[in-house]
Amino acid sequence: MPLQNPSMFQGQKKDDLLPNQTTTPHDYQKPTTLMPGTTTDNRPVQSTLTYTHSMQPPHPIFWGESEMGLNGLLSSQPAPEYWCLIAYFEFDTQVGEMFKVTSTCPHVIVDGYVDPSGGNRFCLGAICNVQRTEQSERVRLHIGKGIQLDLIGEGDVWLKCQSNQSVFVQSYYLDREAGRAPGEAVHKIYPRAYIKVFDLRQCYKQMCQQAETAKSAAAAQAAAVAGHLSGSKIVDGIAPVIRLNAAAGIGVDDLTRLCILRLSFVKGWGPNYPRNSIKETPCWIEIHLHRALQLLDEVLNSMQTDSSKMLEPGTKQ
């Protein structure tokens, strides 16, 4: 069953989907930067990267067997019922229920208006909070038309800033495109910019690599406990099992974070701002991407299967 219906865009003008000024990925320039933060390898590190232009997505259609065929998909699992869940926060507190976006709605708008939420529109202005601070109240007044999220391909996500104010995004995809370590930078998206913020294949590759690293470290740790690890002497007062525990420090939460986007409205965070983390911003959202979470479930099940085989009698360590 296809995730979305491509015909839903028939009759819509291109300008309704994309900003007036767009560039192709080949013409797209790397993001400009704001104030420098710390330094790494004797070069300045920019903590906030800015995006003022738009990219042109490959095509305004969405995946299904008719478009890609099963061979083009990362998983043979059927499409999830909801392609994403969106949670709204004020500072470190979630406010209201999570908003579910069905797979029949390939794009969703998150704005600051007070209309009832439903379908493909999440109106933050209608959410009540008896403990709302003055800071959150002021920021909510400036969310305006907010953002639009588009699901393209099997699970890629594009973001359009429709507000008159910038939004700030935590995106591992944009980190990689900018040559940064995951979670190192905050990405400032200016009004009318249309940017890819999530790549499913890159996410899948990252989760597989991290899962393999954790599995290898766990196998080495098991060998150390069994006394099969060569050179198992204590070094600098640290037993090999403890060192391997550190190497195996990749948990399910770390892998789950690869499947989540975070975005704050109006106010940024990081070394360039007075707020250290997104949880110190007045209004922000967290977007859980379910196709990526489906793939993560497959990876974790594969790890459990491999671990069971290692524990079978007669299995060589």
PDB file of C-alpha atoms in Angstrom:
ATOM      1  CA  MET A   1       0.000   0.000   0.000  1.00  0.00           C
ATOM      2  CA  PRO A   2       1.553   3.314  -0.986  1.00  0.00           C
ATOM      3  CA  LEU A   3       2.484   5.714   1.744  1.00  0.00           C
ATOM      4  CA  GLN A   4       1.043   8.701  -0.044  1.00  0.00           C
ATOM      5  CA  ASN A   5      -1.075   9.544  -3.047  1.00  0.00           C
ATOM      6  CA  PRO A   6       0.963  11.486  -5.659  1.00  0.00           C
ATOM      7  CA  SER A   7      -2.237  12.785  -7.252  1.00  0.00           C
ATOM      8  CA  MET A   8      -2.888  14.942  -4.205  1.00  0.00           C
ATOM      9  CA  PHE A   9      -0.655  17.582  -5.782  1.00  0.00           C
ATOM     10  CA  GLN A  10      -2.368  17.589  -9.167  1.00  0.00           C
ATOM     11  CA  GLY A  11      -3.733  21.009  -9.954  1.00  0.00           C
ATOM     12  CA  GLN A  12      -1.420  22.689  -7.456  1.00  0.00           C
ATOM     13  CA  LYS A  13       0.997  25.231  -8.811  1.00  0.00           C
ATOM     14  CA  LYS A  14       4.663  24.735  -8.167  1.00  0.00           C
ATOM     15  CA  ASP A  15       4.802  28.017  -6.260  1.00  0.00           C
ATOM     16  CA  ASP A  16       2.367  26.577  -3.724  1.00  0.00           C
ATOM     17  CA  LEU A  17       4.911  23.922  -2.811  1.00  0.00           C
ATOM     18  CA  LEU A  18       8.190  25.783  -3.098  1.00  0.00           C
ATOM     19  CA  PRO A  19       9.408  29.289  -2.279  1.00  0.00           C
ATOM     20  CA  ASN A  20       9.697  31.781  -5.109  1.00  0.00           C
ATOM     21  CA  GLN A  21      13.486  31.572  -5.104  1.00  0.00           C
ATOM     22  CA  THR A  22      14.834  28.046  -5.392  1.00  0.00           C
ATOM     23  CA  THR A  23      18.119  26.546  -6.493  1.00  0.00           C
ATOM     24  CA  THR A  24      19.040  23.043  -7.517  1.00  0.00           C
ATOM     25  CA  PRO A  25      21.278  20.975  -5.228  1.00  0.00           C
ATOM     26  CA  HIS A  26      24.133  21.562  -7.691  1.00  0.00           C
ATOM     27  CA  ASP A  27      23.775  25.348  -7.346  1.00  0.00           C
ATOM     28  CA  TYR A  28      23.179  25.289  -3.617  1.00  0.00           C
ATOM     29  CA  GLN A  29      25.844  27.016  -1.552  1.00  0.00           C
ATOM     30  CA  LYS A  30      27.042  25.775   1.790  1.00  0.00           C
ATOM     31  CA  PRO A  31      25.400  27.540   4.740  1.00  0.00           C
ATOM     32  CA  THR A  32      26.896  30.756   5.957  1.00  0.00           C
ATOM     33  CA  THR A  33      27.956  30.991   9.580  1.00  0.00           C
ATOM     34  CA  LEU A  34      27.443  33.267  12.513  1.00  0.00           C
ATOM     35  CA  MET A  35      29.732  34.058  15.410  1.00  0.00           C
ATOM     36  CA  PRO A  36      32.618  31.641  16.045  1.00  0.00           C
ATOM     37  CA  GLY A  37      32.505  29.434  19.094  1.00  0.00           C
ATOM     38  CA  THR A  38      35.364  27.309  20.342  1.00  0.00           C
ATOM     39  CA  THR A  39      38.201  25.995  18.191  1.00  0.00           C
ATOM     40  CA  THR A  40      38.990  22.479  17.059  1.00  0.00           C
ATOM     41  CA  ASP A  41      42.200  21.456  15.256  1.00  0.00           C
ATOM     42  CA  ASN A  42      43.320  25.097  15.280  1.00  0.00           C
ATOM     43  CA  ARG A  43      40.370  26.267  13.203  1.00  0.00           C
ATOM     44  CA  PRO A  44      37.313  28.304  14.283  1.00  0.00           C
ATOM     45  CA  VAL A  45      34.174  26.337  15.002  1.00  0.00           C
ATOM     46  CA  GLN A  46      30.888  27.987  14.072  1.00  0.00           C
ATOM     47  CA  SER A  47      28.157  26.851  16.436  1.00  0.00           C
ATOM     48  CA  THR A  48      25.230  28.279  14.471  1.00  0.00           C
ATOM     49  CA  LEU A  49      24.947  27.711  10.723  1.00  0.00           C
ATOM     50  CA  THR A  50      22.493  29.823   8.747  1.00  0.00           C
ATOM     51  CA  TYR A  51      20.392  29.045   5.671  1.00  0.00           C
ATOM     52  CA  THR A  52      18.879  31.879   3.657  1.00  0.00           C
ATOM     53  CA  HIS A  53      18.264  30.190   0.278  1.00  0.00           C
ATOM     54  CA  SER A  54      16.177  27.241  -0.838  1.00  0.00           C
ATOM     55  CA  MET A  55      16.914  23.946  -2.497  1.00  0.00           C
ATOM     56  CA  GLN A  56      14.788  22.245  -5.112  1.00  0.00           C
ATOM     57  CA  PRO A  57      13.655  18.772  -4.015  1.00  0.00           C
ATOM     58  CA  PRO A  58      14.037  15.973  -6.571  1.00  0.00           C
ATOM     59  CA  HIS A  59      10.279  15.711  -7.231  1.00  0.00           C
ATOM     60  CA  PRO A  60       7.057  16.606  -5.381  1.00  0.00           C
ATOM     61  CA  ILE A  61       5.815  13.006  -5.187  1.00  0.00           C
ATOM     62  CA  PHE A  62       5.963  10.440  -2.463  1.00  0.00           C
ATOM     63  CA  TRP A  63       6.915   6.827  -2.330  1.00  0.00           C
ATOM     64  CA  GLY A  64       4.882   3.751  -3.078  1.00  0.00           C
ATOM     65  CA  GLU A  65       5.323   0.585  -5.097  1.00  0.00           C
ATOM     66  CA  SER A  66       4.089   2.340  -8.219  1.00  0.00           C
ATOM     67  CA  GLU A  67       6.865   4.927  -8.047  1.00  0.00           C
ATOM     68  CA  MET A  68       9.894   3.089  -6.669  1.00  0.00           C
ATOM     69  CA  GLY A  69       9.181  -0.630  -6.542  1.00  0.00           C
ATOM     70  CA  LEU A  70      10.072  -2.663  -3.486  1.00  0.00           C
ATOM     71  CA  ASN A  71      13.688  -2.970  -4.636  1.00  0.00           C
ATOM     72  CA  GLY A  72      14.112   0.785  -4.140  1.00  0.00           C
ATOM     73  CA  LEU A  73      12.952   0.723  -0.517  1.00  0.00           C
ATOM     74  CA  LEU A  74      15.129   0.182   2.542  1.00  0.00           C
ATOM     75  CA  SER A  75      12.499  -2.044   4.149  1.00  0.00           C
ATOM     76  CA  SER A  76       9.756  -4.319   2.886  1.00  0.00           C
ATOM     77  CA  GLN A  77       7.580  -3.380   5.878  1.00  0.00           C
ATOM     78  CA  PRO A  78       4.339  -1.601   4.994  1.00  0.00           C
ATOM     79  CA  ALA A  79       4.149   2.127   5.585  1.00  0.00           C
ATOM     80  CA  PRO A  80       3.566   3.152   9.200  1.00  0.00           C
ATOM     81  CA  GLU A  81       0.096   4.409  10.057  1.00  0.00           C
ATOM     82  CA  TYR A  82       1.614   7.757  11.070  1.00  0.00           C
ATOM     83  CA  TRP A  83       4.721   9.031   9.319  1.00  0.00           C
ATOM     84  CA  CYS A  84       5.554  11.329  12.226  1.00  0.00           C
ATOM     85  CA  LEU A  85       4.500  12.382  15.722  1.00  0.00           C
ATOM     86  CA  ILE A  86       5.065  15.968  16.872  1.00  0.00           C
ATOM     87  CA  ALA A  87       5.407  16.960  20.525  1.00  0.00           C
ATOM     88  CA  TYR A  88       5.242  20.609  21.637  1.00  0.00           C
ATOM     89  CA  PHE A  89       7.378  21.914  24.516  1.00  0.00           C
ATOM     90  CA  GLU A  90       7.726  25.111  26.485  1.00  0.00           C
ATOM     91  CA  PHE A  91      11.181  25.052  28.009  1.00  0.00           C
ATOM     92  CA  ASP A  92      11.658  21.531  29.433  1.00  0.00           C
ATOM     93  CA  THR A  93       7.962  20.649  29.727  1.00  0.00           C
ATOM     94  CA  GLN A  94       5.801  18.980  27.107  1.00  0.00           C
ATOM     95  CA  VAL A  95       2.509  20.795  26.687  1.00  0.00           C
ATOM     96  CA  GLY A  96      -0.563  19.106  25.233  1.00  0.00           C
ATOM     97  CA  GLU A  97      -0.873  15.809  23.409  1.00  0.00           C
ATOM     98  CA  MET A  98       1.434  14.585  20.666  1.00  0.00           C
ATOM     99  CA  PHE A  99       0.123  15.427  17.203  1.00  0.00           C
ATOM    100  CA  LYS A 100      -0.112  12.452  14.856  1.00  0.00           C
ATOM    101  CA  VAL A 101       0.348  12.893  11.111  1.00  0.00           C
ATOM    102  CA  THR A 102      -1.088  10.060   9.067  1.00  0.00           C
ATOM    103  CA  SER A 103       0.730   8.613   6.100  1.00  0.00           C
ATOM    104  CA  THR A 104      -2.045   9.921   3.859  1.00  0.00           C
ATOM    105  CA  CYS A 105      -0.877  13.482   4.654  1.00  0.00           C
ATOM    106  CA  PRO A 106       2.650  13.810   3.227  1.00  0.00           C
ATOM    107  CA  HIS A 107       3.003  17.379   4.407  1.00  0.00           C
ATOM    108  CA  VAL A 108       2.123  18.988   7.721  1.00  0.00           C
ATOM    109  CA  ILE A 109       1.965  22.609   8.863  1.00  0.00           C
ATOM    110  CA  VAL A 110       2.872  23.656  12.398  1.00  0.00           C
ATOM    111  CA  ASP A 111       1.773  27.239  13.045  1.00  0.00           C
ATOM    112  CA  GLY A 112       0.936  29.617  15.880  1.00  0.00           C
ATOM    113  CA  TYR A 113      -2.743  30.119  15.138  1.00  0.00           C
ATOM    114  CA  VAL A 114      -5.708  29.121  17.282  1.00  0.00           C
ATOM    115  CA  ASP A 115      -7.731  27.030  14.825  1.00  0.00           C
ATOM    116  CA  PRO A 116      -8.483  23.471  15.966  1.00  0.00           C
ATOM    117  CA  SER A 117      -5.659  21.102  15.016  1.00  0.00           C
ATOM    118  CA  GLY A 118      -6.431  18.244  12.692  1.00  0.00           C
ATOM    119  CA  GLY A 119      -5.474  16.519   9.473  1.00  0.00           C
ATOM    120  CA  ASN A 120      -2.206  18.055   8.363  1.00  0.00           C
ATOM    121  CA  ARG A 121      -2.256  21.175  10.536  1.00  0.00           C
ATOM    122  CA  PHE A 122      -0.971  21.489  14.113  1.00  0.00           C
ATOM    123  CA  CYS A 123      -2.009  24.840  15.622  1.00  0.00           C
ATOM    124  CA  LEU A 124       0.139  25.657  18.629  1.00  0.00           C
ATOM    125  CA  GLY A 125      -1.887  28.775  19.460  1.00  0.00           C
ATOM    126  CA  ALA A 126      -4.799  26.591  20.565  1.00  0.00           C
ATOM    127  CA  ILE A 127      -2.745  24.742  23.199  1.00  0.00           C
ATOM    128  CA  CYS A 128      -3.380  25.907  26.766  1.00  0.00           C
ATOM    129  CA  ASN A 129      -0.852  25.908  29.589  1.00  0.00           C
ATOM    130  CA  VAL A 130      -1.851  27.268  32.991  1.00  0.00           C
ATOM    131  CA  GLN A 131       1.843  27.563  33.930  1.00  0.00           C
ATOM    132  CA  ARG A 132       2.882  29.379  30.752  1.00  0.00           C
ATOM    133  CA  THR A 133       5.626  31.939  31.244  1.00  0.00           C
ATOM    134  CA  GLU A 134       5.688  35.437  29.819  1.00  0.00           C
ATOM    135  CA  GLN A 135       8.642  34.430  27.630  1.00  0.00           C
ATOM    136  CA  SER A 136       6.697  31.610  26.015  1.00  0.00           C
ATOM    137  CA  GLU A 137       3.689  33.883  25.563  1.00  0.00           C
ATOM    138  CA  ARG A 138       5.783  36.459  23.709  1.00  0.00           C
ATOM    139  CA  VAL A 139       7.430  33.902  21.427  1.00  0.00           C
ATOM    140  CA  ARG A 140       4.094  32.278  20.576  1.00  0.00           C
ATOM    141  CA  LEU A 141       2.888  35.623  19.232  1.00  0.00           C
ATOM    142  CA  HIS A 142       5.658  35.526  16.618  1.00  0.00           C
ATOM    143  CA  ILE A 143       5.314  31.933  15.365  1.00  0.00           C
ATOM    144  CA  GLY A 144       2.737  33.029  12.799  1.00  0.00           C
ATOM    145  CA  LYS A 145       2.579  30.739   9.765  1.00  0.00           C
ATOM    146  CA  GLY A 146       5.270  28.569  11.340  1.00  0.00           C
ATOM    147  CA  ILE A 147       6.762  25.784   9.259  1.00  0.00           C
ATOM    148  CA  GLN A 148       5.781  23.146   6.737  1.00  0.00           C
ATOM    149  CA  LEU A 149       7.305  19.668   6.789  1.00  0.00           C
ATOM    150  CA  ASP A 150       7.217  17.615   3.583  1.00  0.00           C
ATOM    151  CA  LEU A 151       7.817  13.880   3.406  1.00  0.00           C
ATOM    152  CA  ILE A 152       9.616  13.029   0.154  1.00  0.00           C
ATOM    153  CA  GLY A 153      10.751   9.627  -1.050  1.00  0.00           C
ATOM    154  CA  GLU A 154      10.621   6.769   1.420  1.00  0.00           C
ATOM    155  CA  GLY A 155      11.389   8.958   4.407  1.00  0.00           C
ATOM    156  CA  ASP A 156      13.333  12.127   3.577  1.00  0.00           C
ATOM    157  CA  VAL A 157      12.024  15.301   5.218  1.00  0.00           C
ATOM    158  CA  TRP A 158      12.155  18.861   3.889  1.00  0.00           C
ATOM    159  CA  LEU A 159      11.357  21.960   5.928  1.00  0.00           C
ATOM    160  CA  LYS A 160       9.958  25.275   4.722  1.00  0.00           C
ATOM    161  CA  CYS A 161      10.071  28.269   7.085  1.00  0.00           C
ATOM    162  CA  GLN A 162       6.788  30.118   6.492  1.00  0.00           C
ATOM    163  CA  SER A 163       7.079  32.344   9.551  1.00  0.00           C
ATOM    164  CA  ASN A 164       8.427  35.887   9.486  1.00  0.00           C
ATOM    165  CA  GLN A 165      10.882  34.732  12.145  1.00  0.00           C
ATOM    166  CA  SER A 166      13.724  32.228  11.768  1.00  0.00           C
ATOM    167  CA  VAL A 167      13.557  28.722  13.191  1.00  0.00           C
ATOM    168  CA  PHE A 168      16.463  26.760  14.667  1.00  0.00           C
ATOM    169  CA  VAL A 169      16.910  23.083  13.861  1.00  0.00           C
ATOM    170  CA  GLN A 170      18.866  20.190  15.306  1.00  0.00           C
ATOM    171  CA  SER A 171      19.547  17.950  12.311  1.00  0.00           C
ATOM    172  CA  TYR A 172      22.190  15.228  12.004  1.00  0.00           C
ATOM    173  CA  TYR A 173      21.770  15.386   8.217  1.00  0.00           C
ATOM    174  CA  LEU A 174      22.666  19.088   8.111  1.00  0.00           C
ATOM    175  CA  ASP A 175      25.522  18.420  10.535  1.00  0.00           C
ATOM    176  CA  ARG A 176      27.024  15.931   8.090  1.00  0.00           C
ATOM    177  CA  GLU A 177      26.464  18.180   5.075  1.00  0.00           C
ATOM    178  CA  ALA A 178      28.333  20.962   6.897  1.00  0.00           C
ATOM    179  CA  GLY A 179      31.156  18.603   7.878  1.00  0.00           C
ATOM    180  CA  ARG A 180      30.279  18.731  11.555  1.00  0.00           C
ATOM    181  CA  ALA A 181      30.001  16.056  14.227  1.00  0.00           C
ATOM    182  CA  PRO A 182      26.430  14.929  15.041  1.00  0.00           C
ATOM    183  CA  GLY A 183      24.773  17.390  17.394  1.00  0.00           C
ATOM    184  CA  GLU A 184      27.642  19.880  17.179  1.00  0.00           C
ATOM    185  CA  ALA A 185      25.820  22.673  15.363  1.00  0.00           C
ATOM    186  CA  VAL A 186      22.490  24.488  15.454  1.00  0.00           C
ATOM    187  CA  HIS A 187      21.006  25.304  12.051  1.00  0.00           C
ATOM    188  CA  LYS A 188      19.199  28.627  11.640  1.00  0.00           C
ATOM    189  CA  ILE A 189      16.606  28.531   8.845  1.00  0.00           C
ATOM    190  CA  TYR A 190      15.566  31.972   7.631  1.00  0.00           C
ATOM    191  CA  PRO A 191      12.031  32.884   6.494  1.00  0.00           C
ATOM    192  CA  ARG A 192      11.040  31.463   3.076  1.00  0.00           C
ATOM    193  CA  ALA A 193      14.014  29.075   2.983  1.00  0.00           C
ATOM    194  CA  TYR A 194      13.197  25.481   1.978  1.00  0.00           C
ATOM    195  CA  ILE A 195      15.811  22.971   3.141  1.00  0.00           C
ATOM    196  CA  LYS A 196      16.246  19.220   3.401  1.00  0.00           C
ATOM    197  CA  VAL A 197      16.659  18.378   7.095  1.00  0.00           C
ATOM    198  CA  PHE A 198      16.502  14.570   7.168  1.00  0.00           C
ATOM    199  CA  ASP A 199      17.834  11.844   4.882  1.00  0.00           C
ATOM    200  CA  LEU A 200      16.512   8.343   5.558  1.00  0.00           C
ATOM    201  CA  ARG A 201      19.354   6.456   3.866  1.00  0.00           C
ATOM    202  CA  GLN A 202      21.984   8.442   5.724  1.00  0.00           C
ATOM    203  CA  CYS A 203      20.135   7.789   8.987  1.00  0.00           C
ATOM    204  CA  TYR A 204      19.942   4.061   8.236  1.00  0.00           C
ATOM    205  CA  LYS A 205      23.647   3.946   7.435  1.00  0.00           C
ATOM    206  CA  GLN A 206      24.492   5.740  10.682  1.00  0.00           C
ATOM    207  CA  MET A 207      22.340   3.466  12.829  1.00  0.00           C
ATOM    208  CA  CYS A 208      23.844   0.358  11.190  1.00  0.00           C
ATOM    209  CA  GLN A 209      27.387   1.642  11.789  1.00  0.00           C
ATOM    210  CA  GLN A 210      26.690   2.536  15.418  1.00  0.00           C
ATOM    211  CA  ALA A 211      24.892  -0.753  16.032  1.00  0.00           C
ATOM    212  CA  GLU A 212      27.834  -2.674  14.565  1.00  0.00           C
ATOM    213  CA  THR A 213      30.251  -0.735  16.775  1.00  0.00           C
ATOM    214  CA  ALA A 214      28.177  -1.518  19.864  1.00  0.00           C
ATOM    215  CA  LYS A 215      27.861  -5.181  18.871  1.00  0.00           C
ATOM    216  CA  SER A 216      31.609  -5.547  18.317  1.00  0.00           C
ATOM    217  CA  ALA A 217      32.373  -3.910  21.652  1.00  0.00           C
ATOM    218  CA  ALA A 218      29.864  -6.150  23.419  1.00  0.00           C
ATOM    219  CA  ALA A 219      31.389  -9.243  21.812  1.00  0.00           C
ATOM    220  CA  ALA A 220      34.868  -8.171  22.897  1.00  0.00           C
ATOM    221  CA  GLN A 221      33.565  -7.514  26.395  1.00  0.00           C
ATOM    222  CA  ALA A 222      32.022 -10.979  26.564  1.00  0.00           C
ATOM    223  CA  ALA A 223      35.336 -12.441  25.469  1.00  0.00           C
ATOM    224  CA  ALA A 224      37.140 -10.448  28.163  1.00  0.00           C
ATOM    225  CA  VAL A 225      34.763 -11.695  30.847  1.00  0.00           C
ATOM    226  CA  ALA A 226      35.373 -15.256  29.659  1.00  0.00           C
ATOM    227  CA  GLY A 227      39.125 -14.664  29.763  1.00  0.00           C
ATOM    228  CA  HIS A 228      39.533 -15.011  26.009  1.00  0.00           C
ATOM    229  CA  LEU A 229      40.671 -11.463  25.314  1.00  0.00           C
ATOM    230  CA  SER A 230      44.394 -11.223  24.665  1.00  0.00           C
ATOM    231  CA  GLY A 231      46.326  -8.702  26.692  1.00  0.00           C
ATOM    232  CA  SER A 232      43.720  -8.661  29.452  1.00  0.00           C
ATOM    233  CA  LYS A 233      46.047  -7.133  32.004  1.00  0.00           C
ATOM    234  CA  ILE A 234      45.076  -4.120  34.044  1.00  0.00           C
ATOM    235  CA  VAL A 235      46.441  -0.946  32.455  1.00  0.00           C
ATOM    236  CA  ASP A 236      46.661   2.308  34.410  1.00  0.00           C
ATOM    237  CA  GLY A 237      44.418   0.767  37.055  1.00  0.00           C
ATOM    238  CA  ILE A 238      41.588   0.170  34.532  1.00  0.00           C
ATOM    239  CA  ALA A 239      40.424  -3.375  33.878  1.00  0.00           C
ATOM    240  CA  PRO A 240      39.740  -4.295  30.231  1.00  0.00           C
ATOM    241  CA  VAL A 241      36.054  -4.925  30.941  1.00  0.00           C
ATOM    242  CA  ILE A 242      35.660  -1.330  32.121  1.00  0.00           C
ATOM    243  CA  ARG A 243      37.448   0.007  29.043  1.00  0.00           C
ATOM    244  CA  LEU A 244      35.212  -2.084  26.803  1.00  0.00           C
ATOM    245  CA  ASN A 245      32.129  -0.885  28.637  1.00  0.00           C
ATOM    246  CA  ALA A 246      33.075   2.635  27.603  1.00  0.00           C
ATOM    247  CA  ALA A 247      33.533   1.492  24.006  1.00  0.00           C
ATOM    248  CA  ALA A 248      30.119  -0.165  24.084  1.00  0.00           C
ATOM    249  CA  GLY A 249      28.457   2.978  25.426  1.00  0.00           C
ATOM    250  CA  ILE A 250      26.117   3.297  22.442  1.00  0.00           C
ATOM    251  CA  GLY A 251      22.607   2.707  23.750  1.00  0.00           C
ATOM    252  CA  VAL A 252      19.130   2.498  22.262  1.00  0.00           C
ATOM    253  CA  ASP A 253      18.547   6.155  23.184  1.00  0.00           C
ATOM    254  CA  ASP A 254      21.562   7.171  21.093  1.00  0.00           C
ATOM    255  CA  LEU A 255      20.200   5.276  18.090  1.00  0.00           C
ATOM    256  CA  THR A 256      16.687   6.647  18.623  1.00  0.00           C
ATOM    257  CA  ARG A 257      18.009  10.218  18.526  1.00  0.00           C
ATOM    258  CA  LEU A 258      19.005   9.614  14.891  1.00  0.00           C
ATOM    259  CA  CYS A 259      15.272   9.307  14.100  1.00  0.00           C
ATOM    260  CA  ILE A 260      14.236  12.597  15.738  1.00  0.00           C
ATOM    261  CA  LEU A 261      14.295  16.232  14.645  1.00  0.00           C
ATOM    262  CA  ARG A 262      14.110  19.134  17.068  1.00  0.00           C
ATOM    263  CA  LEU A 263      13.158  22.692  16.174  1.00  0.00           C
ATOM    264  CA  SER A 264      12.743  25.892  18.177  1.00  0.00           C
ATOM    265  CA  PHE A 265      10.740  28.915  17.109  1.00  0.00           C
ATOM    266  CA  VAL A 266      12.208  32.439  17.153  1.00  0.00           C
ATOM    267  CA  LYS A 267      14.868  31.767  19.818  1.00  0.00           C
ATOM    268  CA  GLY A 268      18.120  29.884  19.223  1.00  0.00           C
ATOM    269  CA  TRP A 269      20.448  28.052  21.578  1.00  0.00           C
ATOM    270  CA  GLY A 270      24.113  27.121  21.839  1.00  0.00           C
ATOM    271  CA  PRO A 271      27.333  29.120  22.399  1.00  0.00           C
ATOM    272  CA  ASN A 272      26.072  32.008  20.246  1.00  0.00           C
ATOM    273  CA  TYR A 273      23.022  32.483  22.470  1.00  0.00           C
ATOM    274  CA  PRO A 274      22.302  32.818  26.204  1.00  0.00           C
ATOM    275  CA  ARG A 275      20.572  29.418  26.140  1.00  0.00           C
ATOM    276  CA  ASN A 276      22.721  26.283  26.351  1.00  0.00           C
ATOM    277  CA  SER A 277      20.190  23.754  25.067  1.00  0.00           C
ATOM    278  CA  ILE A 278      16.894  23.628  23.218  1.00  0.00           C
ATOM    279  CA  LYS A 279      15.204  22.832  26.529  1.00  0.00           C
ATOM    280  CA  GLU A 280      15.943  26.421  27.564  1.00  0.00           C
ATOM    281  CA  THR A 281      14.032  27.899  24.614  1.00  0.00           C
ATOM    282  CA  PRO A 282      10.458  29.141  25.195  1.00  0.00           C
ATOM    283  CA  CYS A 283       8.756  27.191  22.374  1.00  0.00           C
ATOM    284  CA  TRP A 284      10.016  24.151  20.491  1.00  0.00           C
ATOM    285  CA  ILE A 285       8.875  20.910  18.934  1.00  0.00           C
ATOM    286  CA  GLU A 286      10.232  17.376  18.666  1.00  0.00           C
ATOM    287  CA  ILE A 287       9.434  15.341  15.541  1.00  0.00           C
ATOM    288  CA  HIS A 288       9.570  11.533  15.709  1.00  0.00           C
ATOM    289  CA  LEU A 289       9.988   9.977  12.255  1.00  0.00           C
ATOM    290  CA  HIS A 290       8.324   6.592  12.134  1.00  0.00           C
ATOM    291  CA  ARG A 291       9.826   5.116   8.969  1.00  0.00           C
ATOM    292  CA  ALA A 292      13.268   5.654  10.483  1.00  0.00           C
ATOM    293  CA  LEU A 293      12.052   4.101  13.746  1.00  0.00           C
ATOM    294  CA  GLN A 294      10.796   1.088  11.783  1.00  0.00           C
ATOM    295  CA  LEU A 295      14.284   0.636  10.323  1.00  0.00           C
ATOM    296  CA  LEU A 296      15.832   1.026  13.776  1.00  0.00           C
ATOM    297  CA  ASP A 297      13.553  -1.727  15.080  1.00  0.00           C
ATOM    298  CA  GLU A 298      14.851  -4.013  12.314  1.00  0.00           C
ATOM    299  CA  VAL A 299      18.460  -3.166  13.188  1.00  0.00           C
ATOM    300  CA  LEU A 300      17.889  -3.843  16.902  1.00  0.00           C
ATOM    301  CA  ASN A 301      16.135  -7.145  16.176  1.00  0.00           C
ATOM    302  CA  SER A 302      19.067  -8.146  13.990  1.00  0.00           C
ATOM    303  CA  MET A 303      21.478  -7.340  16.838  1.00  0.00           C
ATOM    304  CA  GLN A 304      19.454  -9.478  19.255  1.00  0.00           C
ATOM    305  CA  THR A 305      19.459 -12.373  16.801  1.00  0.00           C
ATOM    306  CA  ASP A 306      23.225 -12.144  16.379  1.00  0.00           C
ATOM    307  CA  SER A 307      23.715 -11.969  20.152  1.00  0.00           C
ATOM    308  CA  SER A 308      21.590 -15.088  20.634  1.00  0.00           C
ATOM    309  CA  LYS A 309      23.713 -16.978  18.113  1.00  0.00           C
ATOM    310  CA  MET A 310      26.870 -15.966  19.978  1.00  0.00           C
ATOM    311  CA  LEU A 311      25.480 -17.436  23.209  1.00  0.00           C
ATOM    312  CA  GLU A 312      24.522 -20.775  21.667  1.00  0.00           C
ATOM    313  CA  PRO A 313      26.577 -23.777  22.931  1.00  0.00           C
ATOM    314  CA  GLY A 314      29.527 -24.538  20.711  1.00  0.00           C
ATOM    315  CA  THR A 315      29.657 -21.015  19.239  1.00  0.00           C
ATOM    316  CA  LYS A 316      33.225 -19.780  18.996  1.00  0.00           C
ATOM    317  CA  GLN A 317      34.054 -16.501  20.628  1.00  0.00           C
TER     318      GLN A 317
END
